[in-house]
PDB file of C-alpha atoms and ligand atoms in Angstrom:
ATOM      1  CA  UNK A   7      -6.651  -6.225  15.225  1.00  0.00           C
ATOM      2  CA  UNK A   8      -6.310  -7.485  11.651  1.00  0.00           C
ATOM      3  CA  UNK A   9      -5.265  -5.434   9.007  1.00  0.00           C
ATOM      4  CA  UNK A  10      -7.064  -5.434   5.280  1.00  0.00           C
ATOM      5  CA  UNK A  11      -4.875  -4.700   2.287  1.00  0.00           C
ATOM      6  CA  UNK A  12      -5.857  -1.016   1.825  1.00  0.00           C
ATOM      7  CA  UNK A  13      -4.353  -0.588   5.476  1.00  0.00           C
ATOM      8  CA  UNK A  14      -1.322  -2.507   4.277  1.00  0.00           C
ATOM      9  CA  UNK A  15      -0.912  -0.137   1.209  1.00  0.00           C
ATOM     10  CA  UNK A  16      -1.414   3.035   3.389  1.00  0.00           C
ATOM     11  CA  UNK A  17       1.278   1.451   5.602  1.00  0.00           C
ATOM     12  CA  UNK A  18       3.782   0.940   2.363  1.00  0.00           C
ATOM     13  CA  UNK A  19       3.191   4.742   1.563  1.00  0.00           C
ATOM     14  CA  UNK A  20       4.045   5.747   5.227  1.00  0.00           C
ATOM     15  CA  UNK A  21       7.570   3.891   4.446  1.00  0.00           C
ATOM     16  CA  UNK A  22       8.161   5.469   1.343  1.00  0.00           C
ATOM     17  CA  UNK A  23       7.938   2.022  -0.555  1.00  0.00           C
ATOM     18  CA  UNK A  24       6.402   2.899  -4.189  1.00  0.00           C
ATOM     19  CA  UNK A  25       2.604   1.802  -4.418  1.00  0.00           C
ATOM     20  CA  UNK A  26       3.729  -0.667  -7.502  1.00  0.00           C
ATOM     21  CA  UNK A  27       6.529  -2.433  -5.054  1.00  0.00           C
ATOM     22  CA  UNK A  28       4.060  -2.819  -2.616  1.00  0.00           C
ATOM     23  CA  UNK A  29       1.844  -4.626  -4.417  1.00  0.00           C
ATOM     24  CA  UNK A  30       3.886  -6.578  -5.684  1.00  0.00           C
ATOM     25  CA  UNK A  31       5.403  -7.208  -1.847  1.00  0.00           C
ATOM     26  CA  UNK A  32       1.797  -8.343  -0.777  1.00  0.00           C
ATOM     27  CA  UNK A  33       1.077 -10.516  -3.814  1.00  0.00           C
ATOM     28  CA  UNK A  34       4.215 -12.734  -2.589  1.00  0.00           C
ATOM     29  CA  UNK A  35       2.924 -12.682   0.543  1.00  0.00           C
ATOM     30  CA  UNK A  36      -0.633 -14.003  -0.578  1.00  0.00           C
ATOM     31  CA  UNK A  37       1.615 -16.932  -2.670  1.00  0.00           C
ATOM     32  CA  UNK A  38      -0.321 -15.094  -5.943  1.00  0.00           C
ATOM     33  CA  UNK A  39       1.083 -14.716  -9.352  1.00  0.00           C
ATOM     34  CA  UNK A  40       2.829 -11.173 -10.101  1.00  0.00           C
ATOM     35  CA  UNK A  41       0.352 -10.749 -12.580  1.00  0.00           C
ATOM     36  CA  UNK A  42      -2.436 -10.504 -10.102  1.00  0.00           C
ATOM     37  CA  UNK A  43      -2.301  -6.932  -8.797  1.00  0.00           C
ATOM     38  CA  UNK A  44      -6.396  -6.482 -10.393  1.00  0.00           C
ATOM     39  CA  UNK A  45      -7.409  -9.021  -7.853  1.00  0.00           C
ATOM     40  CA  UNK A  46      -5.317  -6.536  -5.079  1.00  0.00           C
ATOM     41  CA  UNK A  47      -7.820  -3.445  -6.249  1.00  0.00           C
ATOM     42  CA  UNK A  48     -10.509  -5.696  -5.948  1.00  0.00           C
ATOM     43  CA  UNK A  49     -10.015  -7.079  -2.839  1.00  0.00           C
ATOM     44  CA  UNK A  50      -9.607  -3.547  -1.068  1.00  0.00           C
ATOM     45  CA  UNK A  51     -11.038  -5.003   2.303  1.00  0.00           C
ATOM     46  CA  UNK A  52      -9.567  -8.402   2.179  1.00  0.00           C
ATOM     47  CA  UNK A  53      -8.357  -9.068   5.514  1.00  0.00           C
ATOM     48  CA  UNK A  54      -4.543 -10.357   6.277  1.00  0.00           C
ATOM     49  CA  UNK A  55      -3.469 -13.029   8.587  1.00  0.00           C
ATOM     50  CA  UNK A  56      -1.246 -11.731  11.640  1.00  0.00           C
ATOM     51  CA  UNK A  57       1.739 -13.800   9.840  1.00  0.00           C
ATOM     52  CA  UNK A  58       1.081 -12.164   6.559  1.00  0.00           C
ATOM     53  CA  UNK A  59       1.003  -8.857   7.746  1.00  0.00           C
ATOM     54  CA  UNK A  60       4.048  -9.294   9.482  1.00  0.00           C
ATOM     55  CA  UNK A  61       5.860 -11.069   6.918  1.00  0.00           C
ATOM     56  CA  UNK A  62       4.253  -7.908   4.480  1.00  0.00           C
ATOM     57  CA  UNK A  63       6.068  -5.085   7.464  1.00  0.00           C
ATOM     58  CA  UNK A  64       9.438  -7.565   7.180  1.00  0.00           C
ATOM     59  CA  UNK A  65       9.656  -7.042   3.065  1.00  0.00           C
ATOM     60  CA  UNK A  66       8.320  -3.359   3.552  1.00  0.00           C
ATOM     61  CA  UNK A  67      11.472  -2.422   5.748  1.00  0.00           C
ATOM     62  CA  UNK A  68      13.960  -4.853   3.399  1.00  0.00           C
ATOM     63  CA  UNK A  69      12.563  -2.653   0.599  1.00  0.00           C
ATOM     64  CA  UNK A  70      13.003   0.642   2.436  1.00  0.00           C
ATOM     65  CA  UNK A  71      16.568  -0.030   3.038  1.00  0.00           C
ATOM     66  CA  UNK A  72      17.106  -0.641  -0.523  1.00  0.00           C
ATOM     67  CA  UNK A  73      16.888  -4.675  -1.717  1.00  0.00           C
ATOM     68  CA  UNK A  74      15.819  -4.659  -5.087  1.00  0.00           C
ATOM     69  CA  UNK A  75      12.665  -6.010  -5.577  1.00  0.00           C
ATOM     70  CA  UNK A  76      13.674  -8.971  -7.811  1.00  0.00           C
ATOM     71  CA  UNK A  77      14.921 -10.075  -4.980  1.00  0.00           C
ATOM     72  CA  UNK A  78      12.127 -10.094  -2.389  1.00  0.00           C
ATOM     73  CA  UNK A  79       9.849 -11.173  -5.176  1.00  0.00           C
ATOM     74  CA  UNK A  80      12.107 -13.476  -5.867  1.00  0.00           C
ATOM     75  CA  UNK A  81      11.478 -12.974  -9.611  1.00  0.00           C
ATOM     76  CA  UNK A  82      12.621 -10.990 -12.764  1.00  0.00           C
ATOM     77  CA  UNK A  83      11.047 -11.062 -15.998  1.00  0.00           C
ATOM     78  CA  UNK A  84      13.718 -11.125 -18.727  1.00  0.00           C
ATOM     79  CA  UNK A  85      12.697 -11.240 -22.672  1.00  0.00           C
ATOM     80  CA  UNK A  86       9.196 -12.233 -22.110  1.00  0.00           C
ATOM     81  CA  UNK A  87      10.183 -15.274 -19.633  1.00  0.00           C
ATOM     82  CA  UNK A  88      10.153 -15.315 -15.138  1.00  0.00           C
ATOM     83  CA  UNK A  89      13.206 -16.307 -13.868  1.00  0.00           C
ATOM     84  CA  UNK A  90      13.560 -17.266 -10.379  1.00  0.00           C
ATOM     85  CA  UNK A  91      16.512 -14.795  -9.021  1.00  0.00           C
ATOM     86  CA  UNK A  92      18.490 -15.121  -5.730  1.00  0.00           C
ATOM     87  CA  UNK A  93      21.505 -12.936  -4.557  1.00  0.00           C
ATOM     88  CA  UNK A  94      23.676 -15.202  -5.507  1.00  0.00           C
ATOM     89  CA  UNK A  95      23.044 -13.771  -9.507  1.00  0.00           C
ATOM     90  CA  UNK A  96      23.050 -10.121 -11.204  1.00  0.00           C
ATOM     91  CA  UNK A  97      18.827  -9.362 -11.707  1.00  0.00           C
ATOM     92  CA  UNK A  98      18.805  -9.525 -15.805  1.00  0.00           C
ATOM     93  CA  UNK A  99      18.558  -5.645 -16.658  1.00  0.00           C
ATOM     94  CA  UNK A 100      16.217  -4.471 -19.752  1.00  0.00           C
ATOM     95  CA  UNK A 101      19.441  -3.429 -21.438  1.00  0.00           C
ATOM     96  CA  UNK A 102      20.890  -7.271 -22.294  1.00  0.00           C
ATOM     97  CA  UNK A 103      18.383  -7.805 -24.510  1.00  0.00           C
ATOM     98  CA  UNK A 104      19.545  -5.876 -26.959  1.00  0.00           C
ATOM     99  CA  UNK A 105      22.468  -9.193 -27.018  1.00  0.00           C
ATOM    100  CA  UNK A 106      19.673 -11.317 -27.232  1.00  0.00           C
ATOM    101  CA  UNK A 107      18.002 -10.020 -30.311  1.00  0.00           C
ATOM    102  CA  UNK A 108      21.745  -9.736 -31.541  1.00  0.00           C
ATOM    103  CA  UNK A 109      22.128 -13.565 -30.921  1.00  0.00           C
ATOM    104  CA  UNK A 110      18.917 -14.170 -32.535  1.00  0.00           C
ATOM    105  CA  UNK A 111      20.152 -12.322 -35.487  1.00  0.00           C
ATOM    106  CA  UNK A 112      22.966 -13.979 -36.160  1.00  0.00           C
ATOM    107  CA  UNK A 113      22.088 -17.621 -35.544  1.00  0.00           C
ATOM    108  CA  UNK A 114      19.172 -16.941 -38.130  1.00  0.00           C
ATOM    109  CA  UNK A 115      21.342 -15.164 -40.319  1.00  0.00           C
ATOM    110  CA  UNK A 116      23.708 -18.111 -39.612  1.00  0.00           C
ATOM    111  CA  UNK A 117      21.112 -20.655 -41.782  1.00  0.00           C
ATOM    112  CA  UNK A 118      22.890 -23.229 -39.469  1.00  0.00           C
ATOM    113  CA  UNK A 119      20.834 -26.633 -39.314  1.00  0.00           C
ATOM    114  CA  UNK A 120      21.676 -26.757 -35.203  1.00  0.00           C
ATOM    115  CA  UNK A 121      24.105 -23.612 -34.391  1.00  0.00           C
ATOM    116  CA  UNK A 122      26.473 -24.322 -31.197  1.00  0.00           C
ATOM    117  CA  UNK A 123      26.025 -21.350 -28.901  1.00  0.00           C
ATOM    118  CA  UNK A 124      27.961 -20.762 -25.554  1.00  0.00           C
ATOM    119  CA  UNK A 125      26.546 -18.327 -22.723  1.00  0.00           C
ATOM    120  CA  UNK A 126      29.792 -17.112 -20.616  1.00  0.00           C
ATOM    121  CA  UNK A 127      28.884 -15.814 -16.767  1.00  0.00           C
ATOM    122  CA  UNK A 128      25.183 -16.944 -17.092  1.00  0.00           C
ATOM    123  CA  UNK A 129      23.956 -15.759 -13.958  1.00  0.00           C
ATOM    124  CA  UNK A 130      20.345 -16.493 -13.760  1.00  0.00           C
ATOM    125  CA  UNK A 131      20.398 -18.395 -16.984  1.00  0.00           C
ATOM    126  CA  UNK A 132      18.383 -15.594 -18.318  1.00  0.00           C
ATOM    127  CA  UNK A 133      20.625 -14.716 -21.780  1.00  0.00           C
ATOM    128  CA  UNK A 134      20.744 -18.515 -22.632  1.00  0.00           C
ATOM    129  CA  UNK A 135      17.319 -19.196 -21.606  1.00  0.00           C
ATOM    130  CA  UNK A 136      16.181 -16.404 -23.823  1.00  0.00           C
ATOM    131  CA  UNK A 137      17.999 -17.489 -26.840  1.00  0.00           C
ATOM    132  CA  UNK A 138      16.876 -21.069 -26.626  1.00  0.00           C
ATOM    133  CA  UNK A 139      13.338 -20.088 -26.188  1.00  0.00           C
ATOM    134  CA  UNK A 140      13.418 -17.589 -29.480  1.00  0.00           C
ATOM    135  CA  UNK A 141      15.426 -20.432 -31.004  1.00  0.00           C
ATOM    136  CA  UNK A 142      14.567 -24.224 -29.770  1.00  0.00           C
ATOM    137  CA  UNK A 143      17.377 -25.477 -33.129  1.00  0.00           C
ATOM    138  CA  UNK A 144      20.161 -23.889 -31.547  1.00  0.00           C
ATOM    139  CA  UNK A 145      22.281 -26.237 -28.877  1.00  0.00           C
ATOM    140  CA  UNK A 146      22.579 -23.554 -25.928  1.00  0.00           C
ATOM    141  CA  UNK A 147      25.400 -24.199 -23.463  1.00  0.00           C
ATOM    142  CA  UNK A 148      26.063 -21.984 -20.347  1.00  0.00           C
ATOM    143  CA  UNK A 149      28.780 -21.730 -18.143  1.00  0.00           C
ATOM    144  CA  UNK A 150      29.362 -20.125 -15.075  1.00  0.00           C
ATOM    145  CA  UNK A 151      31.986 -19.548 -11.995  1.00  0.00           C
ATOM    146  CA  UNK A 152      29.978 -19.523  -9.488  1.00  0.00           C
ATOM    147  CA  UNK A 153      28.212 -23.315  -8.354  1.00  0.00           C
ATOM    148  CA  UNK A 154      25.000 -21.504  -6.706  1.00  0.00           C
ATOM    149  CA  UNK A 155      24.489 -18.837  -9.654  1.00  0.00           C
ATOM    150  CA  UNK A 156      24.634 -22.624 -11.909  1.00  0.00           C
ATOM    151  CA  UNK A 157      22.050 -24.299  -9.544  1.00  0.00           C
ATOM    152  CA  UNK A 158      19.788 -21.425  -9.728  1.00  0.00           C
ATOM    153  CA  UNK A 159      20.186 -20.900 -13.532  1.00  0.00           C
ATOM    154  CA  UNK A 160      19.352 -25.002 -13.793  1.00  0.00           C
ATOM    155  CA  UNK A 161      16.407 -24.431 -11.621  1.00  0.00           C
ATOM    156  CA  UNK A 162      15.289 -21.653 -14.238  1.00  0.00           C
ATOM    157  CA  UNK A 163      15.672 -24.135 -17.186  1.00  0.00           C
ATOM    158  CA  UNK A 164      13.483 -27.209 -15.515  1.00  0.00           C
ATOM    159  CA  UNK A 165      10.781 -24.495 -14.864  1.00  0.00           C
ATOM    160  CA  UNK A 166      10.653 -23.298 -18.534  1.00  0.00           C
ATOM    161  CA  UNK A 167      11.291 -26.483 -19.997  1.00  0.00           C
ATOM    162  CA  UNK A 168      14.614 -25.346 -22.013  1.00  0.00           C
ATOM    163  CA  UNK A 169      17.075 -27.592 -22.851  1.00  0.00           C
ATOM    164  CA  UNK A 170      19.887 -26.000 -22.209  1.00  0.00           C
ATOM    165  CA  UNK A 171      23.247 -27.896 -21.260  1.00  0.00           C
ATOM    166  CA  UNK A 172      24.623 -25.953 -17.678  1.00  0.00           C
ATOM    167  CA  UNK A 173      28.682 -26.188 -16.938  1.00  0.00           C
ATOM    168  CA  UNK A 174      31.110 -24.608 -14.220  1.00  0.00           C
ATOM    169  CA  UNK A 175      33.427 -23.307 -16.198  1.00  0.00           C
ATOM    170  CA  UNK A 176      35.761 -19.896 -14.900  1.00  0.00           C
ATOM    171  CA  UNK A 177      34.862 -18.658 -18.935  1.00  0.00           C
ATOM    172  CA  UNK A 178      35.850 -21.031 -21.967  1.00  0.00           C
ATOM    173  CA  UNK A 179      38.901 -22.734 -19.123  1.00  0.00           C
ATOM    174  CA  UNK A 180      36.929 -25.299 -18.166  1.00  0.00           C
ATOM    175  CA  UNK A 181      35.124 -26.515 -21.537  1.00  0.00           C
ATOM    176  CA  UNK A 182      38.384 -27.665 -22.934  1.00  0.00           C
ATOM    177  CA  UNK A 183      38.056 -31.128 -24.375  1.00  0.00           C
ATOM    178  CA  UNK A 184      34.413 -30.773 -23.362  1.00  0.00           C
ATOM    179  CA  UNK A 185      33.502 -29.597 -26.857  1.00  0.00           C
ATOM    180  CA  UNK A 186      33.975 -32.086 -30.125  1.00  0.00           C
ATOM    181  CA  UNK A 187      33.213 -28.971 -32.347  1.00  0.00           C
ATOM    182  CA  UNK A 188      33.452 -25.449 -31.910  1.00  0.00           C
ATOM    183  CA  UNK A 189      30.975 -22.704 -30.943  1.00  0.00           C
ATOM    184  CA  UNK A 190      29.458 -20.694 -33.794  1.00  0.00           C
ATOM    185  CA  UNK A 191      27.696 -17.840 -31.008  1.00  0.00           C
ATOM    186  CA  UNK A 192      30.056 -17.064 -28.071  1.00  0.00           C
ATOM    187  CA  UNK A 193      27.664 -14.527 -25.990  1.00  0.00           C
ATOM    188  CA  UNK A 194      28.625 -13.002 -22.883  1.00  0.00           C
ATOM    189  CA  UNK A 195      27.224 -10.044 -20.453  1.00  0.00           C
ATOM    190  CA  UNK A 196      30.502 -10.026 -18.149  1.00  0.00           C
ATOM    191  CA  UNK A 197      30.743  -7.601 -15.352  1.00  0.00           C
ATOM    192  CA  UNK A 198      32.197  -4.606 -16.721  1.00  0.00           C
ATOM    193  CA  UNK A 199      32.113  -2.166 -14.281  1.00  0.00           C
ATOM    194  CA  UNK A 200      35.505  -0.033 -13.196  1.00  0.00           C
ATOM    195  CA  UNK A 201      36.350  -1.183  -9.307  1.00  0.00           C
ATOM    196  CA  UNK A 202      36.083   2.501  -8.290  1.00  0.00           C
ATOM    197  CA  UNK A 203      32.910   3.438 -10.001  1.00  0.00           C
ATOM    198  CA  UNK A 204      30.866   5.586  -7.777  1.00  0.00           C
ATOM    199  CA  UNK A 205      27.877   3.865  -9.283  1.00  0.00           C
ATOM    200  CA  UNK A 206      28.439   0.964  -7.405  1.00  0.00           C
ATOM    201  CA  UNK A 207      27.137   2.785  -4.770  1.00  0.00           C
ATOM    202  CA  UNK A 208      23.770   1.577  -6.280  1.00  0.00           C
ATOM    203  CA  UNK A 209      24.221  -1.834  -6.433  1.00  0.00           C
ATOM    204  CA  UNK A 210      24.859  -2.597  -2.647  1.00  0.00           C
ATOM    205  CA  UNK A 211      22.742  -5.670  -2.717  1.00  0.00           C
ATOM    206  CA  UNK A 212      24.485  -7.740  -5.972  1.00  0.00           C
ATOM    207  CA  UNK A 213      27.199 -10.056  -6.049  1.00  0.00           C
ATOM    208  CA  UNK A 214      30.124  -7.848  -6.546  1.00  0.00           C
ATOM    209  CA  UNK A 215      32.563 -10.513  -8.701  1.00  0.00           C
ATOM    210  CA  UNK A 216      29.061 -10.253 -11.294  1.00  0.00           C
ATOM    211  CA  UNK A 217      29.847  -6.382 -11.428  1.00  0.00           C
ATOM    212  CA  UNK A 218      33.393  -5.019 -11.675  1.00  0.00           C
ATOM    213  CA  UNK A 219      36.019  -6.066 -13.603  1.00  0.00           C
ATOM    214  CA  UNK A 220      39.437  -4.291 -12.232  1.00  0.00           C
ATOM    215  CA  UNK A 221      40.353  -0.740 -12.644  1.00  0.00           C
ATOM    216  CA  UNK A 222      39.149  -0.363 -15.709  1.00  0.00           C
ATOM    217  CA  UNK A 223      36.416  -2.420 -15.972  1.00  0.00           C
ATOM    218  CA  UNK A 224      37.900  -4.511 -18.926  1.00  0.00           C
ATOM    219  CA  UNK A 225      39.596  -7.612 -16.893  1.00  0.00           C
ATOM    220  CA  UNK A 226      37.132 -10.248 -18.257  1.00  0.00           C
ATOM    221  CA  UNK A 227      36.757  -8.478 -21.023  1.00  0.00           C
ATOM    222  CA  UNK A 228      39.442  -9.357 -22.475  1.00  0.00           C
ATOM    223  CA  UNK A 229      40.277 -12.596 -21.170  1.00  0.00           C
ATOM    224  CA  UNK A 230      37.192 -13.968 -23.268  1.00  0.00           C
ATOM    225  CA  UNK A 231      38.485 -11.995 -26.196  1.00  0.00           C
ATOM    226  CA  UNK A 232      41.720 -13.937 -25.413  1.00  0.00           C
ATOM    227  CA  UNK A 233      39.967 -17.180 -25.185  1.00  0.00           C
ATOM    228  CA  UNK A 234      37.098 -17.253 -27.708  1.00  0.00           C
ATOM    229  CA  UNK A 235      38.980 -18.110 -31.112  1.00  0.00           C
ATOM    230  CA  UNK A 236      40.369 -21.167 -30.145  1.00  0.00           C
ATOM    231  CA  UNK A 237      36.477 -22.215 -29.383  1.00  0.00           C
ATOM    232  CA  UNK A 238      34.780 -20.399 -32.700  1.00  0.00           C
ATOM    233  CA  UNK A 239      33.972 -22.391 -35.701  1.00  0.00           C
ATOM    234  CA  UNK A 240      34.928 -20.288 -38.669  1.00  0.00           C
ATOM    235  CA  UNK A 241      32.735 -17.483 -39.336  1.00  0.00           C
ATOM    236  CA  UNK A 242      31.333 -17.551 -35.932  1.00  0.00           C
ATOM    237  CA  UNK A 243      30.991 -14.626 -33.914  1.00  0.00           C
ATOM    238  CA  UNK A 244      31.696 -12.777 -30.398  1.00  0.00           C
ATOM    239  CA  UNK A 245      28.813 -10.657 -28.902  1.00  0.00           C
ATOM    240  CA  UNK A 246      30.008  -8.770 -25.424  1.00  0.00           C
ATOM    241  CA  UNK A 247      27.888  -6.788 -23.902  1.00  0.00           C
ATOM    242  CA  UNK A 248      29.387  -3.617 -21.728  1.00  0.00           C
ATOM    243  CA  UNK A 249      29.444  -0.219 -20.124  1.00  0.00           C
ATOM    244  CA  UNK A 250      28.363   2.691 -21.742  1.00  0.00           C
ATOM    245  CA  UNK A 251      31.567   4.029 -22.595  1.00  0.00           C
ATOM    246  CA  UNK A 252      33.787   1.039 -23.212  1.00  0.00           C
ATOM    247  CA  UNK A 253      32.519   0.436 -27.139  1.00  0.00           C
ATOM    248  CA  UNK A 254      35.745   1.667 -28.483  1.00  0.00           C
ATOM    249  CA  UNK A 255      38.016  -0.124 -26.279  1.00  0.00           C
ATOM    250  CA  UNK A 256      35.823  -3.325 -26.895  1.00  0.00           C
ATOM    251  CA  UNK A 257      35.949  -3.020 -30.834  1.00  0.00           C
ATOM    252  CA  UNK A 258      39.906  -2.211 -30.596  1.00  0.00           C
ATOM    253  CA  UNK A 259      40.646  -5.507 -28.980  1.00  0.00           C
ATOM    254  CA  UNK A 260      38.367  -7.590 -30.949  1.00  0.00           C
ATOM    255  CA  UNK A 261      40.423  -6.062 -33.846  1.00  0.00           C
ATOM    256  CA  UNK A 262      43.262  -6.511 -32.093  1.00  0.00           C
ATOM    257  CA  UNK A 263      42.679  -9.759 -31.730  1.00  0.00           C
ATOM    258  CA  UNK A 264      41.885 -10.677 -35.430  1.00  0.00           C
ATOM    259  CA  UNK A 265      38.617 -10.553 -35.234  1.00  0.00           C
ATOM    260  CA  UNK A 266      36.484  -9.067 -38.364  1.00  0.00           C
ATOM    261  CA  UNK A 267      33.423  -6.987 -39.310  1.00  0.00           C
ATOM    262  CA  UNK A 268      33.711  -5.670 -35.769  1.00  0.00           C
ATOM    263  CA  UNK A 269      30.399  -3.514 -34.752  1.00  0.00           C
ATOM    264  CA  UNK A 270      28.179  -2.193 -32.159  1.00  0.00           C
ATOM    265  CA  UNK A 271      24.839  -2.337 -30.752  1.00  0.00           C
ATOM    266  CA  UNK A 272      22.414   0.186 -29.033  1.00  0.00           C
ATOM    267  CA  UNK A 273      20.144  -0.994 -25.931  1.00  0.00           C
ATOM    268  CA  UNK A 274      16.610   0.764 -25.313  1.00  0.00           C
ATOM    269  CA  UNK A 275      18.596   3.360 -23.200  1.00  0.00           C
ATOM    270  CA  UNK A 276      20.326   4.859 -26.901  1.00  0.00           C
ATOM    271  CA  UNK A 277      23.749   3.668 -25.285  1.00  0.00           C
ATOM    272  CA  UNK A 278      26.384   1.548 -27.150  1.00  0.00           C
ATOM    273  CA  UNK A 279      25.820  -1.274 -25.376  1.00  0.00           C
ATOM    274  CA  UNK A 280      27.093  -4.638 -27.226  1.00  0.00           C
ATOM    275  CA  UNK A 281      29.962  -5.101 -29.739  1.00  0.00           C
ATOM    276  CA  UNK A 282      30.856  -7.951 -31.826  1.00  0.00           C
ATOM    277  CA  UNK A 283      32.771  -9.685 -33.933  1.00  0.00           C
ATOM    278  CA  UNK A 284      33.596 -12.434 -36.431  1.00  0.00           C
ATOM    279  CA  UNK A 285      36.020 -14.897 -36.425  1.00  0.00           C
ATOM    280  CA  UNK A 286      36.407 -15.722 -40.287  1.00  0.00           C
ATOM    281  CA  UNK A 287      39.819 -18.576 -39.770  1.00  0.00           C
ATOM    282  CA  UNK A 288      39.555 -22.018 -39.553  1.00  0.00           C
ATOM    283  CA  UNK A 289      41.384 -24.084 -37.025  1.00  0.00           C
ATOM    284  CA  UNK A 290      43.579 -27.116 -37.922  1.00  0.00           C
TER     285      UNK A 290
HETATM  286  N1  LIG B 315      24.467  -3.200 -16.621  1.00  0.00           N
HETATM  287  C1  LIG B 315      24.685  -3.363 -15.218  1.00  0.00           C
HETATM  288  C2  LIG B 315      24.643  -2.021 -14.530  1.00  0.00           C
HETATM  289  O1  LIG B 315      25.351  -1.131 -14.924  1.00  0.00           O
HETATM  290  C3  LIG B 315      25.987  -4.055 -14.935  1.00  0.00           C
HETATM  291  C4  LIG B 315      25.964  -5.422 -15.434  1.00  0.00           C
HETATM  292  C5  LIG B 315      27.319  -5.984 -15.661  1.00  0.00           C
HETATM  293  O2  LIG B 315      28.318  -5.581 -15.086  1.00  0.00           O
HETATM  294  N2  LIG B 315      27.349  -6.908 -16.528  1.00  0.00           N
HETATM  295  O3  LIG B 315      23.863  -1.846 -13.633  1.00  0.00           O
END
């Protein structure tokens, strides 16, 4: 017997998967748009192959045991645009755009003709994707360890049409030489998160070297602290994002390392998530 998509819905409620996921599940399956869940309610009685229901049962049980559904839609939205996610890259949270709007900020406050802006750990592509979108002047570069994270965050930039220039690079190490003049927007959402954080128990199904960052969470931290002066035109600035709880620690090595006007950011969440600084020497 054939199943119609009101049996497949009764089905995702007898797994526990939330009536939203499940929709979203079976519009995959039907190769429709995310958008499309109205047609869904309309089509009550439609009726579903025998490969589509089983390939609807197969994401149903993936979902039960916990995948995020980014990943069996194989989509996120981030800042208004759909990236294409995979495992192989952290799903862009609602909380990094607060860096975004931060970056947007300070290129416009910048007045720059064509602001140089660098993306470290890009993942998906979805900070740099987002900037050069709200901002087509700026010259967007991205970097990234990790060769399939870089193919997929390429992928997202021929789908949106953003021109944004994609490097392997383990943080600024690689773009030595690479660069004629410096960066004026170094923006990075690193992993941040403590190695023993029970939270982690969460986040099973993400690539783990996107996540933590040693014992206490700061490892990358402050290697790109470290790093970014040499690569900052004068008066450029650092944006990090980070845990929670690491806002002072952030803001005392920025200071640390000579960076100025060093301040914070909230996300949507009311938590200190982003802090930043200026760079105010020139280089010889
Ligand atoms: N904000 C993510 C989380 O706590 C972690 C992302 C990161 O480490 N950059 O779920």
């Amino acid at each position: 017997m054939n199943h119609t998509l009101a049996q497949a819905l009764v089905r995702a409620s007898a797994q526990a998967v939330d009536r939203l996921d499940a929709q979203l599940l079976m519009l995959k399956v039907l190769m429709r748009g995310q958008t499309e869940r109205a047609w869904l309610i309309a089509h009550d009685d439609h009726v579903l192959t025998p490969s589509q229901w089983r390939e609807f049962e197969q994401l149903l049980l993936s979902r039960s045991l916990g995948q995020p559904l980014a990943y069996l839609v194989g989509e996120k939205e981030f800042f208004g645009l759909t990236l294409t996610v995979s495992a192989h890259v952290l799903i862009p949270r609602p909380d990094t755009e607060t860096l975004v709007e931060w970056a947007l900020n300070t290129v416009k406050d910048s007045c720059l003709k064509a602001p140089a802006i660098v993306d470290l750990g890009t993942g998906s592509g979805a900070v740099a994707l987002a900037i050069k979108a709200n901002a087509q002047h700026a010259q967007v570069t991205a970097l990234d360890l990790s060769p399939d994270a870089l193919a997929l965050a390429r992928l997202n930039g021929q789908r949106l049409q953003l021109d944004v220039r994609w490097m392997e690079s383990n943080w600024l190490q690689g773009i030595q030489g690479l660069q004629t003049r410096g960066f004026d927007v170094v923006v990075s959402n690193p992993p941040y998160i403590e190695e023993n954080d029970p939270h982690l128990a969460q986040l099973l199904f993400e690539p783990v070297s996107a996540l933590t960052a040693g014992a206490d969470g700061l490892r990358d931290i402050r290697t790109i602290i470290q790093q970014a002066p040499s690569h900052l035109n004068t008066n450029g600035w650092l944006l990090l994002e980070h845990g929670w709880n690491q806002a002072n620690a952030v803001a005392q090595l920025l200071t640390q390392q000579g960076f100025t006007d060093v301040q914070s950011r909230t996300d949507l969440g009311g938590n200190t998530r982003c802090t930043g600084g200026k760079w105010v020497f020139t280089h010889t």
